[in-house]
GROMACS .gro file of C-alpha atoms in nm:
model
  324
    1UNK     CA    1  19.206  -7.278   2.201
    2UNK     CA    2  19.523  -7.345   1.994
    3UNK     CA    3  19.685  -7.169   1.683
    4UNK     CA    4  19.805  -7.171   1.355
    5UNK     CA    5  19.996  -6.926   1.097
    6UNK     CA    6  19.746  -6.926   0.761
    7UNK     CA    7  19.784  -6.725   0.455
    8UNK     CA    8  19.486  -6.640   0.292
    9UNK     CA    9  19.651  -6.451  -0.029
   10UNK     CA   10  20.040  -6.527  -0.194
   11UNK     CA   11  20.298  -6.238  -0.140
   12UNK     CA   12  20.569  -6.041   0.129
   13UNK     CA   13  20.553  -6.183   0.493
   14UNK     CA   14  20.338  -5.945   0.589
   15UNK     CA   15  20.016  -6.226   0.469
   16UNK     CA   16  20.085  -6.474   0.753
   17UNK     CA   17  19.836  -6.426   0.989
   18UNK     CA   18  19.825  -6.617   1.372
   19UNK     CA   19  19.456  -6.737   1.374
   20UNK     CA   20  19.314  -6.939   1.594
   21UNK     CA   21  19.226  -7.331   1.497
   22UNK     CA   22  19.146  -7.637   1.698
   23UNK     CA   23  19.127  -7.966   1.483
   24UNK     CA   24  18.924  -8.309   1.504
   25UNK     CA   25  18.986  -8.541   1.693
   26UNK     CA   26  19.256  -8.746   1.448
   27UNK     CA   27  19.020  -8.954   1.123
   28UNK     CA   28  19.123  -9.283   0.984
   29UNK     CA   29  19.546  -9.353   0.937
   30UNK     CA   30  19.581  -9.019   1.133
   31UNK     CA   31  19.723  -8.904   1.431
   32UNK     CA   32  19.764  -8.551   1.617
   33UNK     CA   33  20.087  -8.421   1.760
   34UNK     CA   34  20.122  -8.140   1.973
   35UNK     CA   35  20.455  -7.936   1.823
   36UNK     CA   36  20.725  -7.890   2.028
   37UNK     CA   37  20.933  -7.739   1.764
   38UNK     CA   38  20.835  -7.628   1.385
   39UNK     CA   39  21.119  -7.636   1.142
   40UNK     CA   40  21.141  -7.307   0.871
   41UNK     CA   41  21.271  -7.359   0.516
   42UNK     CA   42  21.261  -7.236   0.208
   43UNK     CA   43  21.007  -7.399   0.037
   44UNK     CA   44  20.791  -7.232   0.275
   45UNK     CA   45  20.889  -6.891   0.103
   46UNK     CA   46  20.840  -7.039  -0.236
   47UNK     CA   47  20.441  -7.143  -0.123
   48UNK     CA   48  20.369  -6.775   0.038
   49UNK     CA   49  20.511  -6.619  -0.240
   50UNK     CA   50  20.304  -6.843  -0.523
   51UNK     CA   51  20.631  -6.960  -0.710
   52UNK     CA   52  20.506  -7.328  -0.569
   53UNK     CA   53  20.119  -7.258  -0.596
   54UNK     CA   54  19.887  -7.391  -0.354
   55UNK     CA   55  19.481  -7.377  -0.285
   56UNK     CA   56  19.397  -7.099  -0.069
   57UNK     CA   57  19.371  -7.044   0.245
   58UNK     CA   58  19.590  -7.307   0.353
   59UNK     CA   59  19.871  -7.343   0.659
   60UNK     CA   60  20.224  -7.340   0.559
   61UNK     CA   61  20.524  -7.538   0.680
   62UNK     CA   62  20.631  -7.869   0.622
   63UNK     CA   63  20.846  -8.018   0.958
   64UNK     CA   64  20.808  -8.011   1.288
   65UNK     CA   65  20.904  -8.279   1.618
   66UNK     CA   66  20.656  -8.325   1.894
   67UNK     CA   67  20.464  -8.559   2.075
   68UNK     CA   68  20.152  -8.798   1.982
   69UNK     CA   69  19.815  -8.663   2.163
   70UNK     CA   70  19.615  -8.888   2.000
   71UNK     CA   71  19.601  -9.142   1.696
   72UNK     CA   72  19.261  -9.248   1.451
   73UNK     CA   73  19.146  -9.564   1.344
   74UNK     CA   74  19.393  -9.787   1.170
   75UNK     CA   75  19.700  -9.645   1.286
   76UNK     CA   76  19.905  -9.907   1.399
   77UNK     CA   77  20.281  -9.872   1.515
   78UNK     CA   78  20.221  -9.471   1.716
   79UNK     CA   79  20.058  -9.418   2.069
   80UNK     CA   80  20.023  -9.119   2.231
   81UNK     CA   81  20.310  -8.989   2.436
   82UNK     CA   82  20.542  -9.072   2.153
   83UNK     CA   83  20.868  -8.839   2.052
   84UNK     CA   84  20.831  -8.793   1.671
   85UNK     CA   85  20.947  -8.593   1.407
   86UNK     CA   86  20.803  -8.568   1.064
   87UNK     CA   87  20.903  -8.333   0.672
   88UNK     CA   88  20.596  -8.333   0.362
   89UNK     CA   89  20.287  -8.253   0.336
   90UNK     CA   90  20.061  -8.157   0.394
   91UNK     CA   91  20.095  -7.791   0.448
   92UNK     CA   92  20.043  -7.672   0.809
   93UNK     CA   93  20.338  -7.725   1.044
   94UNK     CA   94  20.335  -7.350   1.146
   95UNK     CA   95  20.056  -7.461   1.421
   96UNK     CA   96  20.072  -7.548   1.859
   97UNK     CA   97  19.901  -7.953   1.730
   98UNK     CA   98  19.749  -8.083   1.428
   99UNK     CA   99  19.640  -8.358   1.237
  100UNK     CA  100  19.868  -8.580   0.936
  101UNK     CA  101  19.906  -8.919   0.833
  102UNK     CA  102  20.069  -9.078   1.080
  103UNK     CA  103  20.231  -9.258   0.832
  104UNK     CA  104  20.450  -8.970   0.729
  105UNK     CA  105  20.592  -8.921   1.084
  106UNK     CA  106  20.900  -9.100   1.229
  107UNK     CA  107  21.040  -9.214   1.601
  108UNK     CA  108  21.250  -8.994   1.711
  109UNK     CA  109  21.583  -9.113   1.908
  110UNK     CA  110  21.536  -9.026   2.270
  111UNK     CA  111  21.956  -8.906   2.173
  112UNK     CA  112  21.810  -8.620   2.017
  113UNK     CA  113  21.603  -8.291   2.144
  114UNK     CA  114  21.234  -8.212   1.979
  115UNK     CA  115  21.470  -7.917   1.896
  116UNK     CA  116  21.674  -8.101   1.674
  117UNK     CA  117  21.391  -8.256   1.529
  118UNK     CA  118  21.266  -8.003   1.351
  119UNK     CA  119  21.604  -7.842   1.289
  120UNK     CA  120  21.734  -8.212   1.055
  121UNK     CA  121  21.447  -8.341   0.860
  122UNK     CA  122  21.372  -8.158   0.611
  123UNK     CA  123  21.720  -8.032   0.568
  124UNK     CA  124  21.846  -8.351   0.664
  125UNK     CA  125  21.703  -8.546   0.461
  126UNK     CA  126  21.755  -8.352   0.172
  127UNK     CA  127  22.063  -8.349   0.233
  128UNK     CA  128  22.071  -8.727   0.275
  129UNK     CA  129  21.929  -8.782  -0.080
  130UNK     CA  130  22.161  -8.553  -0.230
  131UNK     CA  131  22.431  -8.742  -0.146
  132UNK     CA  132  22.330  -9.052  -0.145
  133UNK     CA  133  22.073  -9.098  -0.388
  134UNK     CA  134  22.120  -8.797  -0.659
  135UNK     CA  135  22.466  -8.895  -0.687
  136UNK     CA  136  22.583  -9.103  -0.451
  137UNK     CA  137  22.918  -8.935  -0.359
  138UNK     CA  138  23.223  -9.159  -0.276
  139UNK     CA  139  23.601  -9.135  -0.137
  140UNK     CA  140  23.787  -8.917  -0.350
  141UNK     CA  141  23.517  -8.696  -0.504
  142UNK     CA  142  23.521  -8.298  -0.461
  143UNK     CA  143  23.225  -8.199  -0.481
  144UNK     CA  144  23.007  -7.776  -0.442
  145UNK     CA  145  22.784  -7.689  -0.255
  146UNK     CA  146  22.644  -7.376  -0.277
  147UNK     CA  147  22.476  -7.236   0.049
  148UNK     CA  148  22.776  -7.397   0.201
  149UNK     CA  149  22.690  -7.177   0.524
  150UNK     CA  150  22.294  -7.230   0.541
  151UNK     CA  151  22.049  -7.501   0.660
  152UNK     CA  152  22.123  -7.783   0.430
  153UNK     CA  153  22.482  -7.646   0.298
  154UNK     CA  154  22.659  -7.726   0.676
  155UNK     CA  155  22.479  -8.089   0.718
  156UNK     CA  156  22.637  -8.144   0.323
  157UNK     CA  157  22.928  -8.034   0.396
  158UNK     CA  158  23.003  -8.244   0.733
  159UNK     CA  159  22.831  -8.541   0.563
  160UNK     CA  160  22.995  -8.514   0.303
  161UNK     CA  161  23.338  -8.500   0.463
  162UNK     CA  162  23.287  -8.750   0.626
  163UNK     CA  163  23.241  -8.949   0.332
  164UNK     CA  164  23.594  -8.893   0.200
  165UNK     CA  165  23.511  -8.592  -0.082
  166UNK     CA  166  23.702  -8.282  -0.087
  167UNK     CA  167  23.382  -8.002  -0.032
  168UNK     CA  168  23.416  -7.646  -0.187
  169UNK     CA  169  23.116  -7.422  -0.046
  170UNK     CA  170  22.964  -7.087  -0.176
  171UNK     CA  171  22.868  -6.827   0.107
  172UNK     CA  172  22.779  -6.479   0.122
  173UNK     CA  173  23.071  -6.323   0.363
  174UNK     CA  174  23.369  -6.431   0.569
  175UNK     CA  175  23.192  -6.447   0.847
  176UNK     CA  176  23.018  -6.761   0.673
  177UNK     CA  177  23.261  -6.877   0.533
  178UNK     CA  178  23.429  -6.967   0.883
  179UNK     CA  179  23.097  -7.137   1.033
  180UNK     CA  180  23.138  -7.384   0.633
  181UNK     CA  181  23.489  -7.444   0.756
  182UNK     CA  182  23.434  -7.540   1.098
  183UNK     CA  183  23.160  -7.759   0.927
  184UNK     CA  184  23.352  -7.986   0.725
  185UNK     CA  185  23.369  -7.708   0.396
  186UNK     CA  186  23.737  -7.784   0.262
  187UNK     CA  187  23.719  -7.404   0.041
  188UNK     CA  188  23.471  -7.144   0.106
  189UNK     CA  189  23.424  -6.948  -0.146
  190UNK     CA  190  23.317  -6.530  -0.134
  191UNK     CA  191  23.067  -6.523  -0.425
  192UNK     CA  192  23.025  -6.141  -0.323
  193UNK     CA  193  23.419  -6.061  -0.463
  194UNK     CA  194  23.519  -6.404  -0.651
  195UNK     CA  195  23.360  -6.552  -0.933
  196UNK     CA  196  23.288  -6.915  -0.793
  197UNK     CA  197  23.372  -7.128  -1.170
  198UNK     CA  198  23.693  -6.965  -1.194
  199UNK     CA  199  23.788  -7.043  -0.805
  200UNK     CA  200  23.664  -7.376  -0.856
  201UNK     CA  201  23.845  -7.447  -1.125
  202UNK     CA  202  24.220  -7.279  -0.967
  203UNK     CA  203  24.062  -7.509  -0.655
  204UNK     CA  204  24.073  -7.842  -0.934
  205UNK     CA  205  24.362  -7.774  -1.164
  206UNK     CA  206  24.198  -7.709  -1.391
  207UNK     CA  207  23.952  -8.079  -1.342
  208UNK     CA  208  23.629  -7.926  -1.265
  209UNK     CA  209  23.379  -8.100  -0.996
  210UNK     CA  210  23.192  -8.401  -1.014
  211UNK     CA  211  22.870  -8.334  -0.853
  212UNK     CA  212  22.721  -7.926  -0.813
  213UNK     CA  213  22.436  -7.871  -0.596
  214UNK     CA  214  22.261  -7.583  -0.650
  215UNK     CA  215  21.952  -7.461  -0.445
  216UNK     CA  216  21.992  -7.095  -0.580
  217UNK     CA  217  21.880  -7.135  -0.913
  218UNK     CA  218  21.848  -6.810  -1.158
  219UNK     CA  219  22.203  -6.645  -1.070
  220UNK     CA  220  22.372  -6.971  -1.027
  221UNK     CA  221  22.285  -7.223  -1.240
  222UNK     CA  222  22.498  -7.156  -1.539
  223UNK     CA  223  22.827  -7.097  -1.336
  224UNK     CA  224  22.717  -7.393  -1.173
  225UNK     CA  225  22.735  -7.563  -1.535
  226UNK     CA  226  23.103  -7.421  -1.579
  227UNK     CA  227  23.230  -7.633  -1.266
  228UNK     CA  228  23.189  -7.925  -1.392
  229UNK     CA  229  23.384  -8.198  -1.499
  230UNK     CA  230  23.318  -8.376  -1.816
  231UNK     CA  231  22.998  -8.602  -1.730
  232UNK     CA  232  22.952  -8.454  -1.389
  233UNK     CA  233  22.614  -8.410  -1.271
  234UNK     CA  234  22.431  -8.062  -1.157
  235UNK     CA  235  22.156  -8.128  -0.895
  236UNK     CA  236  21.954  -7.836  -0.960
  237UNK     CA  237  21.736  -7.897  -0.559
  238UNK     CA  238  21.625  -7.466  -0.492
  239UNK     CA  239  21.525  -7.151  -0.698
  240UNK     CA  240  21.582  -6.905  -0.387
  241UNK     CA  241  21.701  -6.620  -0.684
  242UNK     CA  242  21.378  -6.747  -0.904
  243UNK     CA  243  21.393  -6.998  -1.122
  244UNK     CA  244  21.602  -7.109  -1.393
  245UNK     CA  245  21.570  -6.923  -1.751
  246UNK     CA  246  21.459  -7.138  -2.032
  247UNK     CA  247  21.818  -7.287  -2.184
  248UNK     CA  248  21.929  -7.507  -2.521
  249UNK     CA  249  21.962  -7.855  -2.365
  250UNK     CA  250  22.300  -7.827  -2.594
  251UNK     CA  251  22.490  -7.649  -2.377
  252UNK     CA  252  22.555  -7.956  -2.151
  253UNK     CA  253  22.703  -8.138  -2.431
  254UNK     CA  254  22.907  -7.851  -2.580
  255UNK     CA  255  22.988  -7.831  -2.205
  256UNK     CA  256  23.146  -8.191  -2.116
  257UNK     CA  257  22.841  -8.436  -2.165
  258UNK     CA  258  22.679  -8.326  -1.896
  259UNK     CA  259  22.425  -8.466  -1.681
  260UNK     CA  260  22.066  -8.265  -1.463
  261UNK     CA  261  21.850  -8.344  -1.243
  262UNK     CA  262  21.574  -8.154  -1.030
  263UNK     CA  263  21.506  -8.384  -0.724
  264UNK     CA  264  21.209  -8.342  -0.514
  265UNK     CA  265  21.251  -8.547  -0.132
  266UNK     CA  266  20.940  -8.619  -0.142
  267UNK     CA  267  20.910  -8.847  -0.477
  268UNK     CA  268  21.268  -8.941  -0.312
  269UNK     CA  269  21.028  -9.050   0.031
  270UNK     CA  270  20.749  -9.119  -0.136
  271UNK     CA  271  20.719  -9.446  -0.006
  272UNK     CA  272  20.698  -9.513   0.396
  273UNK     CA  273  20.998  -9.795   0.391
  274UNK     CA  274  21.175  -9.512   0.178
  275UNK     CA  275  21.091  -9.255   0.457
  276UNK     CA  276  21.213  -9.477   0.736
  277UNK     CA  277  21.502  -9.601   0.588
  278UNK     CA  278  21.634  -9.207   0.502
  279UNK     CA  279  21.550  -9.119   0.876
  280UNK     CA  280  21.712  -9.383   1.046
  281UNK     CA  281  22.044  -9.255   0.798
  282UNK     CA  282  22.016  -8.933   0.911
  283UNK     CA  283  21.973  -8.982   1.212
  284UNK     CA  284  22.283  -9.268   1.245
  285UNK     CA  285  22.485  -8.997   1.130
  286UNK     CA  286  22.352  -8.739   1.364
  287UNK     CA  287  22.410  -8.930   1.709
  288UNK     CA  288  22.701  -9.078   1.568
  289UNK     CA  289  22.846  -8.711   1.645
  290UNK     CA  290  22.960  -8.715   1.215
  291UNK     CA  291  22.689  -8.459   1.165
  292UNK     CA  292  22.653  -8.105   1.417
  293UNK     CA  293  22.358  -8.009   1.361
  294UNK     CA  294  22.385  -7.648   1.407
  295UNK     CA  295  22.044  -7.394   1.518
  296UNK     CA  296  22.153  -7.009   1.383
  297UNK     CA  297  21.788  -6.853   1.538
  298UNK     CA  298  21.475  -6.963   1.718
  299UNK     CA  299  21.155  -6.738   1.687
  300UNK     CA  300  20.845  -6.740   1.883
  301UNK     CA  301  20.593  -6.913   1.629
  302UNK     CA  302  20.411  -6.588   1.625
  303UNK     CA  303  20.666  -6.378   1.476
  304UNK     CA  304  20.745  -6.648   1.158
  305UNK     CA  305  20.684  -6.295   0.963
  306UNK     CA  306  21.028  -6.154   1.104
  307UNK     CA  307  21.191  -6.537   1.014
  308UNK     CA  308  21.095  -6.507   0.676
  309UNK     CA  309  21.203  -6.173   0.668
  310UNK     CA  310  21.559  -6.256   0.802
  311UNK     CA  311  21.610  -6.569   0.584
  312UNK     CA  312  21.465  -6.443   0.228
  313UNK     CA  313  21.745  -6.134   0.342
  314UNK     CA  314  22.019  -6.451   0.384
  315UNK     CA  315  22.049  -6.302   0.730
  316UNK     CA  316  22.022  -6.647   0.861
  317UNK     CA  317  22.272  -6.971   0.879
  318UNK     CA  318  22.244  -7.323   0.960
  319UNK     CA  319  21.900  -7.366   1.097
  320UNK     CA  320  21.625  -7.206   1.188
  321UNK     CA  321  21.396  -7.328   1.427
  322UNK     CA  322  21.006  -7.186   1.501
  323UNK     CA  323  20.860  -7.208   1.882
  324UNK     CA  324  20.483  -7.259   1.916
   0.00000   0.00000   0.00000
Protein backbone atom coordinates (compact mmCIF):
# COMPACT_ATOMS: atom_id res chain seq x y z
CA UNK A 1 0.00 0.00 0.00
CA UNK A 2 1.35 3.42 -0.93
CA UNK A 3 0.82 6.65 0.99
CA UNK A 4 0.10 10.32 0.40
CA UNK A 5 -0.36 13.50 2.40
CA UNK A 6 -3.93 14.84 2.53
CA UNK A 7 -5.83 17.48 4.47
CA UNK A 8 -9.56 17.78 5.16
CA UNK A 9 -9.56 21.24 6.78
CA UNK A 10 -7.47 24.34 6.38
CA UNK A 11 -5.08 25.54 9.05
CA UNK A 12 -1.53 25.09 10.24
CA UNK A 13 0.85 22.22 9.46
CA UNK A 14 -1.02 20.05 11.96
CA UNK A 15 -3.86 19.53 9.44
CA UNK A 16 -1.59 17.45 7.18
CA UNK A 17 -2.31 13.71 7.41
CA UNK A 18 -0.29 10.67 6.27
CA UNK A 19 -2.85 8.46 4.55
CA UNK A 20 -2.86 5.10 2.79
CA UNK A 21 -3.72 5.35 -0.89
CA UNK A 22 -3.51 3.17 -3.96
CA UNK A 23 -4.11 4.83 -7.33
CA UNK A 24 -6.28 3.16 -9.92
CA UNK A 25 -4.78 2.18 -13.27
CA UNK A 26 -4.08 5.37 -15.25
CA UNK A 27 -7.05 6.57 -17.28
CA UNK A 28 -7.30 8.18 -20.69
CA UNK A 29 -4.38 10.59 -21.17
CA UNK A 30 -2.87 9.79 -17.78
CA UNK A 31 0.42 8.36 -16.55
CA UNK A 32 1.23 6.76 -13.20
CA UNK A 33 4.46 8.08 -11.71
CA UNK A 34 6.40 6.70 -8.73
CA UNK A 35 7.99 9.70 -7.07
CA UNK A 36 11.66 9.68 -6.11
CA UNK A 37 11.63 13.28 -4.82
CA UNK A 38 8.93 15.91 -4.20
CA UNK A 39 9.35 19.68 -4.15
CA UNK A 40 8.22 21.95 -1.32
CA UNK A 41 6.99 25.42 -2.33
CA UNK A 42 5.37 28.36 -0.60
CA UNK A 43 2.23 27.97 -2.68
CA UNK A 44 1.69 24.70 -0.76
CA UNK A 45 1.29 26.80 2.38
CA UNK A 46 -1.29 28.99 0.63
CA UNK A 47 -3.33 25.90 -0.30
CA UNK A 48 -3.02 24.34 3.16
CA UNK A 49 -3.93 27.55 5.01
CA UNK A 50 -6.88 28.43 2.78
CA UNK A 51 -5.37 31.61 1.31
CA UNK A 52 -5.81 29.89 -2.06
CA UNK A 53 -9.03 27.88 -1.50
CA UNK A 54 -9.27 24.34 -2.88
CA UNK A 55 -12.08 21.78 -2.60
CA UNK A 56 -11.62 19.61 0.50
CA UNK A 57 -10.53 16.97 1.27
CA UNK A 58 -7.50 17.34 -0.95
CA UNK A 59 -4.00 16.23 -1.67
CA UNK A 60 -1.21 18.79 -1.64
CA UNK A 61 1.89 19.68 -3.63
CA UNK A 62 2.56 20.69 -7.22
CA UNK A 63 6.06 19.43 -8.05
CA UNK A 64 7.91 16.13 -8.18
CA UNK A 65 10.24 13.91 -10.18
CA UNK A 66 10.09 10.17 -10.63
CA UNK A 67 9.68 7.21 -12.94
CA UNK A 68 6.72 6.38 -15.17
CA UNK A 69 5.20 3.07 -14.08
CA UNK A 70 2.30 2.88 -16.53
CA UNK A 71 0.47 4.94 -19.12
CA UNK A 72 -3.21 5.06 -19.95
CA UNK A 73 -4.99 4.94 -23.30
CA UNK A 74 -4.13 7.70 -25.74
CA UNK A 75 -0.76 8.59 -24.22
CA UNK A 76 2.06 9.04 -26.71
CA UNK A 77 5.66 10.07 -26.18
CA UNK A 78 5.89 8.44 -22.74
CA UNK A 79 6.52 4.85 -21.69
CA UNK A 80 7.15 2.92 -18.48
CA UNK A 81 10.68 3.52 -17.25
CA UNK A 82 10.91 7.11 -18.48
CA UNK A 83 12.43 9.63 -16.05
CA UNK A 84 10.06 12.59 -15.72
CA UNK A 85 9.44 15.75 -13.74
CA UNK A 86 6.52 18.15 -13.47
CA UNK A 87 5.26 21.32 -11.86
CA UNK A 88 1.58 22.18 -11.76
CA UNK A 89 -1.85 20.84 -11.00
CA UNK A 90 -3.78 18.93 -10.08
CA UNK A 91 -2.72 18.98 -6.43
CA UNK A 92 -1.30 15.74 -5.07
CA UNK A 93 2.49 15.67 -5.48
CA UNK A 94 2.93 14.85 -1.77
CA UNK A 95 2.54 11.15 -2.57
CA UNK A 96 4.62 8.05 -3.12
CA UNK A 97 2.83 7.25 -6.37
CA UNK A 98 0.07 9.01 -8.31
CA UNK A 99 -1.74 9.38 -11.62
CA UNK A 100 -1.68 12.70 -13.41
CA UNK A 101 -2.21 14.12 -16.91
CA UNK A 102 0.62 12.91 -19.13
CA UNK A 103 0.81 16.23 -20.99
CA UNK A 104 2.04 17.91 -17.78
CA UNK A 105 5.13 15.67 -17.64
CA UNK A 106 8.48 16.51 -19.21
CA UNK A 107 11.37 14.13 -19.76
CA UNK A 108 14.11 14.69 -17.17
CA UNK A 109 17.55 14.73 -18.83
CA UNK A 110 19.93 11.98 -17.73
CA UNK A 111 22.38 14.66 -16.57
CA UNK A 112 19.93 15.72 -13.84
CA UNK A 113 19.04 13.70 -10.75
CA UNK A 114 15.54 13.13 -9.45
CA UNK A 115 16.36 15.41 -6.51
CA UNK A 116 17.44 18.16 -8.90
CA UNK A 117 14.27 17.65 -10.91
CA UNK A 118 12.08 18.04 -7.84
CA UNK A 119 14.10 21.04 -6.63
CA UNK A 120 13.99 22.96 -9.88
CA UNK A 121 10.73 22.59 -11.74
CA UNK A 122 8.32 24.99 -10.03
CA UNK A 123 10.97 27.43 -8.87
CA UNK A 124 13.02 27.17 -12.06
CA UNK A 125 10.06 27.56 -14.40
CA UNK A 126 8.99 30.53 -12.28
CA UNK A 127 12.44 32.06 -12.73
CA UNK A 128 12.20 31.39 -16.47
CA UNK A 129 8.96 33.27 -17.01
CA UNK A 130 10.00 36.10 -14.67
CA UNK A 131 13.32 36.74 -16.40
CA UNK A 132 12.53 35.82 -20.00
CA UNK A 133 8.88 36.66 -20.49
CA UNK A 134 7.26 38.88 -17.81
CA UNK A 135 10.15 41.33 -17.95
CA UNK A 136 12.83 40.21 -20.41
CA UNK A 137 16.05 41.03 -18.59
CA UNK A 138 18.77 42.49 -20.78
CA UNK A 139 22.49 43.04 -20.27
CA UNK A 140 22.95 46.31 -18.37
CA UNK A 141 19.65 46.12 -16.45
CA UNK A 142 19.61 46.40 -12.67
CA UNK A 143 17.02 44.21 -10.97
CA UNK A 144 15.76 43.67 -7.43
CA UNK A 145 14.76 40.20 -6.23
CA UNK A 146 13.21 39.73 -2.79
CA UNK A 147 14.00 36.57 -0.80
CA UNK A 148 17.24 36.26 -2.75
CA UNK A 149 18.41 33.28 -0.67
CA UNK A 150 15.22 31.29 -1.30
CA UNK A 151 14.66 28.69 -3.99
CA UNK A 152 13.42 31.06 -6.69
CA UNK A 153 15.77 33.78 -5.53
CA UNK A 154 18.97 31.78 -5.91
CA UNK A 155 17.99 30.70 -9.41
CA UNK A 156 17.01 34.24 -10.41
CA UNK A 157 20.28 35.67 -9.06
CA UNK A 158 22.41 33.29 -11.11
CA UNK A 159 20.34 33.42 -14.27
CA UNK A 160 20.05 37.22 -14.26
CA UNK A 161 23.80 37.51 -13.67
CA UNK A 162 24.42 35.22 -16.66
CA UNK A 163 22.22 37.55 -18.73
CA UNK A 164 24.45 40.50 -17.82
CA UNK A 165 22.26 42.18 -15.20
CA UNK A 166 23.32 43.78 -11.94
CA UNK A 167 21.44 41.91 -9.20
CA UNK A 168 20.26 43.43 -5.93
CA UNK A 169 18.65 41.01 -3.48
CA UNK A 170 16.95 41.22 -0.10
CA UNK A 171 17.66 38.69 2.65
CA UNK A 172 16.90 38.28 6.35
CA UNK A 173 20.36 37.61 7.78
CA UNK A 174 24.08 37.89 7.12
CA UNK A 175 24.30 34.14 6.48
CA UNK A 176 21.62 34.42 3.81
CA UNK A 177 23.40 37.45 2.36
CA UNK A 178 26.57 35.39 1.96
CA UNK A 179 24.60 32.60 0.29
CA UNK A 180 22.95 35.03 -2.14
CA UNK A 181 26.29 36.62 -3.04
CA UNK A 182 27.76 33.18 -3.69
CA UNK A 183 24.99 32.65 -6.26
CA UNK A 184 25.42 35.83 -8.29
CA UNK A 185 23.80 38.54 -6.16
CA UNK A 186 25.90 41.71 -6.50
CA UNK A 187 24.37 43.56 -3.54
CA UNK A 188 22.56 41.77 -0.68
CA UNK A 189 20.38 44.01 1.49
CA UNK A 190 19.59 42.70 4.99
CA UNK A 191 16.05 44.03 5.30
CA UNK A 192 15.96 43.63 9.08
CA UNK A 193 18.38 46.54 9.48
CA UNK A 194 18.16 48.57 6.25
CA UNK A 195 15.27 50.24 4.46
CA UNK A 196 15.30 48.52 1.12
CA UNK A 197 14.24 51.43 -1.11
CA UNK A 198 16.79 53.78 0.44
CA UNK A 199 19.59 51.27 -0.09
CA UNK A 200 18.46 50.57 -3.66
CA UNK A 201 18.47 54.29 -4.48
CA UNK A 202 21.97 54.60 -3.02
CA UNK A 203 23.23 51.63 -5.05
CA UNK A 204 21.74 52.97 -8.29
CA UNK A 205 22.78 56.61 -7.95
CA UNK A 206 19.20 57.58 -7.22
CA UNK A 207 17.87 56.09 -10.46
CA UNK A 208 16.11 52.95 -9.19
CA UNK A 209 15.86 49.55 -10.85
CA UNK A 210 14.17 48.45 -14.05
CA UNK A 211 12.21 45.64 -12.41
CA UNK A 212 11.34 44.34 -8.93
CA UNK A 213 10.45 40.67 -8.45
CA UNK A 214 8.44 40.53 -5.21
CA UNK A 215 7.15 37.28 -3.72
CA UNK A 216 6.65 38.71 -0.22
CA UNK A 217 3.45 40.69 -0.75
CA UNK A 218 1.91 42.96 1.87
CA UNK A 219 5.06 43.79 3.88
CA UNK A 220 7.18 44.85 0.90
CA UNK A 221 4.77 46.02 -1.79
CA UNK A 222 4.86 49.81 -1.38
CA UNK A 223 8.59 49.89 -0.67
CA UNK A 224 9.14 47.78 -3.78
CA UNK A 225 7.34 50.41 -5.86
CA UNK A 226 9.67 53.02 -4.34
CA UNK A 227 12.67 51.07 -5.71
CA UNK A 228 11.64 51.41 -9.35
CA UNK A 229 12.96 53.79 -11.99
CA UNK A 230 10.34 55.65 -14.05
CA UNK A 231 8.50 53.21 -16.36
CA UNK A 232 9.81 50.34 -14.25
CA UNK A 233 7.90 47.11 -13.74
CA UNK A 234 6.65 45.74 -10.43
CA UNK A 235 6.22 41.95 -10.64
CA UNK A 236 4.22 40.73 -7.65
CA UNK A 237 4.37 36.94 -7.84
CA UNK A 238 3.70 35.80 -4.27
CA UNK A 239 2.18 36.65 -0.89
CA UNK A 240 4.52 35.20 1.76
CA UNK A 241 3.58 37.99 4.21
CA UNK A 242 -0.07 38.06 3.18
CA UNK A 243 -2.08 39.52 0.27
CA UNK A 244 -1.40 43.10 -0.79
CA UNK A 245 -3.86 45.66 0.56
CA UNK A 246 -6.09 47.55 -1.87
CA UNK A 247 -4.50 50.73 -3.20
CA UNK A 248 -5.23 53.60 -5.59
CA UNK A 249 -3.79 52.82 -9.06
CA UNK A 250 -2.98 56.52 -9.32
CA UNK A 251 -0.01 55.72 -7.09
CA UNK A 252 1.61 54.07 -10.11
CA UNK A 253 1.39 57.31 -12.10
CA UNK A 254 2.71 59.46 -9.26
CA UNK A 255 5.71 57.14 -8.74
CA UNK A 256 6.82 57.21 -12.37
CA UNK A 257 4.16 55.70 -14.65
CA UNK A 258 5.03 52.28 -13.29
CA UNK A 259 3.84 48.95 -14.64
CA UNK A 260 2.32 46.33 -12.31
CA UNK A 261 1.63 42.68 -13.02
CA UNK A 262 0.57 39.69 -10.94
CA UNK A 263 1.66 36.68 -13.02
CA UNK A 264 1.15 32.96 -12.50
CA UNK A 265 3.21 30.08 -13.85
CA UNK A 266 0.04 28.19 -14.68
CA UNK A 267 -0.93 30.75 -17.32
CA UNK A 268 2.55 30.97 -18.82
CA UNK A 269 2.80 27.18 -19.11
CA UNK A 270 -0.85 26.47 -19.94
CA UNK A 271 -0.14 24.95 -23.35
CA UNK A 272 2.01 21.86 -23.79
CA UNK A 273 4.37 23.55 -26.25
CA UNK A 274 4.93 26.45 -23.84
CA UNK A 275 5.72 24.09 -20.97
CA UNK A 276 8.22 22.09 -23.02
CA UNK A 277 9.99 25.22 -24.34
CA UNK A 278 10.26 26.68 -20.84
CA UNK A 279 11.57 23.41 -19.40
CA UNK A 280 14.10 23.05 -22.22
CA UNK A 281 15.51 26.52 -21.50
CA UNK A 282 15.64 25.78 -17.77
CA UNK A 283 17.37 22.43 -18.27
CA UNK A 284 19.90 24.11 -20.59
CA UNK A 285 21.02 26.75 -18.08
CA UNK A 286 21.31 24.14 -15.33
CA UNK A 287 23.19 21.51 -17.33
CA UNK A 288 25.52 24.22 -18.71
CA UNK A 289 26.46 25.25 -15.17
CA UNK A 290 25.13 28.81 -15.50
CA UNK A 291 22.63 27.99 -12.74
CA UNK A 292 23.62 25.74 -9.84
CA UNK A 293 20.77 24.28 -7.83
CA UNK A 294 20.97 24.70 -4.08
CA UNK A 295 19.10 22.03 -2.11
CA UNK A 296 19.19 23.40 1.40
CA UNK A 297 16.95 20.88 3.19
CA UNK A 298 15.66 17.35 2.85
CA UNK A 299 12.78 15.88 4.86
CA UNK A 300 11.00 12.55 4.76
CA UNK A 301 7.63 13.03 3.06
CA UNK A 302 5.96 11.75 6.21
CA UNK A 303 7.59 14.66 8.12
CA UNK A 304 6.21 17.34 5.83
CA UNK A 305 4.56 19.23 8.72
CA UNK A 306 8.02 20.01 10.11
CA UNK A 307 9.10 21.18 6.66
CA UNK A 308 6.12 23.55 6.48
CA UNK A 309 6.93 24.98 9.92
CA UNK A 310 10.53 25.66 8.92
CA UNK A 311 9.47 27.20 5.60
CA UNK A 312 6.99 29.58 7.23
CA UNK A 313 9.52 30.55 9.91
CA UNK A 314 12.03 31.44 7.14
CA UNK A 315 14.48 28.88 8.46
CA UNK A 316 15.04 27.40 4.99
CA UNK A 317 17.44 28.41 2.23
CA UNK A 318 17.45 27.42 -1.41
CA UNK A 319 15.16 24.56 -2.41
CA UNK A 320 13.62 22.00 -0.07
CA UNK A 321 12.76 18.46 -1.15
CA UNK A 322 10.66 15.73 0.41
CA UNK A 323 11.78 12.10 0.08
CA UNK A 324 8.95 9.54 -0.24
